[in-house]
Amino acid sequence: MANGGPVEHGYPHLETVRAAITALYRRLSYDTVQAFSASVAPADVAFCDTDDLHLGAQRVAREIVRHFRLPEARLIVGFREMTHAADVELVAGPEYFVELNDRFRTHRRDIGAALAHEVTHVYLHRLDLAFPTTAENEILTDTVATYLGAGWLLLDAYREDGVSSQKLGYLTPEEFGYVLAKRSLFFGEDPSVWFTSAQAYTAYARGLDRARQDGRQPPLTAAGWAGRRRYAHDRRHVSGVPPTAPYAFTPDPAGRLRVSFPCPTCHQRIRVPVRGRVRARCALCRTVLECDT
């Protein structure tokens, strides 16, 4: 939790974020992801200063548990002095003890954001979905929370001005915006109307621009002139394709050239023949892609 300190910006965790989206689709399936088409509603997690602290926190926790379809999970929420925003004890269940930073006693509107992250930890624990390191797991948790409709709360908790700052979660504001934009493009949902933080809106707009770039990379037909020209050059000089290129060329068993590239929705690698106009369908997220190979 950045509280008054510097807030990291940009996309330092982008590859891990993309790997988390792919892992989510592989673990849940397309149909299960589709079941999360509606985000957590702002009214369901609203918290007024006049609400009872403990009863209000339990109410918000129940709403987020319900959103993640964890009917047998019961969260018991407490408060204490700590460095991080929150912590959850991952046990067999059905009861999970969540501790929130004492700061939330007076910053109650952000309790939903902190609980969204911790409930996602429980959700991933139940799914047995994890990455190798603690740092990667925290990125996975923020990514899943956001992609499945609860993480917009974490982005909305980001506020920064000349004298103070606050940010929850492990993604940068722009990375939260990127994942939220991925969700928006997939479900056709506009989360920007829910933001109470002007800085969150700006971060979402930047993330949306970055997310749209994923759909404009060659060999997709939506790629711009410069990308198409670079792709045509690399296709003629396969051995010289730089490792940073978003595509790679390999021969199939018959010696015919094929190109592989990440799906702009779920980032699973897709491989298609190099033969001009091709329509490809991602087997993982079912996105139909128009390509010019």
C-alpha angles and dihedrals in degrees: 000000000000105000112176092332131103118299117220114231137191129042108302093143098041097121092050090047091053091047088051092054090050092047090050093055092046092051099041105030127226094278094054093048088051089058088069094061092125119064126219104285117238092230092056094059100032113135122194125200088240093058118103106263100226098034091047093049091050090049093052091046090053091052093052091045088052091050090056091047095240100143094163095051117096119189121207108199125205137164132230142149110279142144098239126060094247146338135209130199107228107213135145091279154175085167120049123187114219122189120199127200113264087239089078091066086079099024097057099153088070096053090094090057093052092046092049089062094046095046088051088056088056091046093052090045089055090047091048088229114148143146123229100258135044092240092052091047091056090051088048090051095051091045094050092044090053098041092049094051108264103083096077083082090062092052092046089055088065112104128161136170138154096289107026143026141188130187130164126201134029101272120087116249090256092050090051087050091050095053091043089051090050088055092045093052091048099046100027091237123146110212095173092089090065098057118112091177118078090203090055090054091052092049090050091051090052092047090050091055090051093047091051090053088064089065093050099059121113137284083040111097090232090068114117127246095268093050093047091050092049090048092051090052092049091048089058092046103038095165091058100054107132117239089238092063114113090232139048132203124222133164120244121228090276092053096253116139120252130183126214126199138160120271106247090224106045102005096232110147114258122199122202134166120265100242109117123265112026132168112213131187120206108232091208105049098012094234112159112223128198109214137181104201 
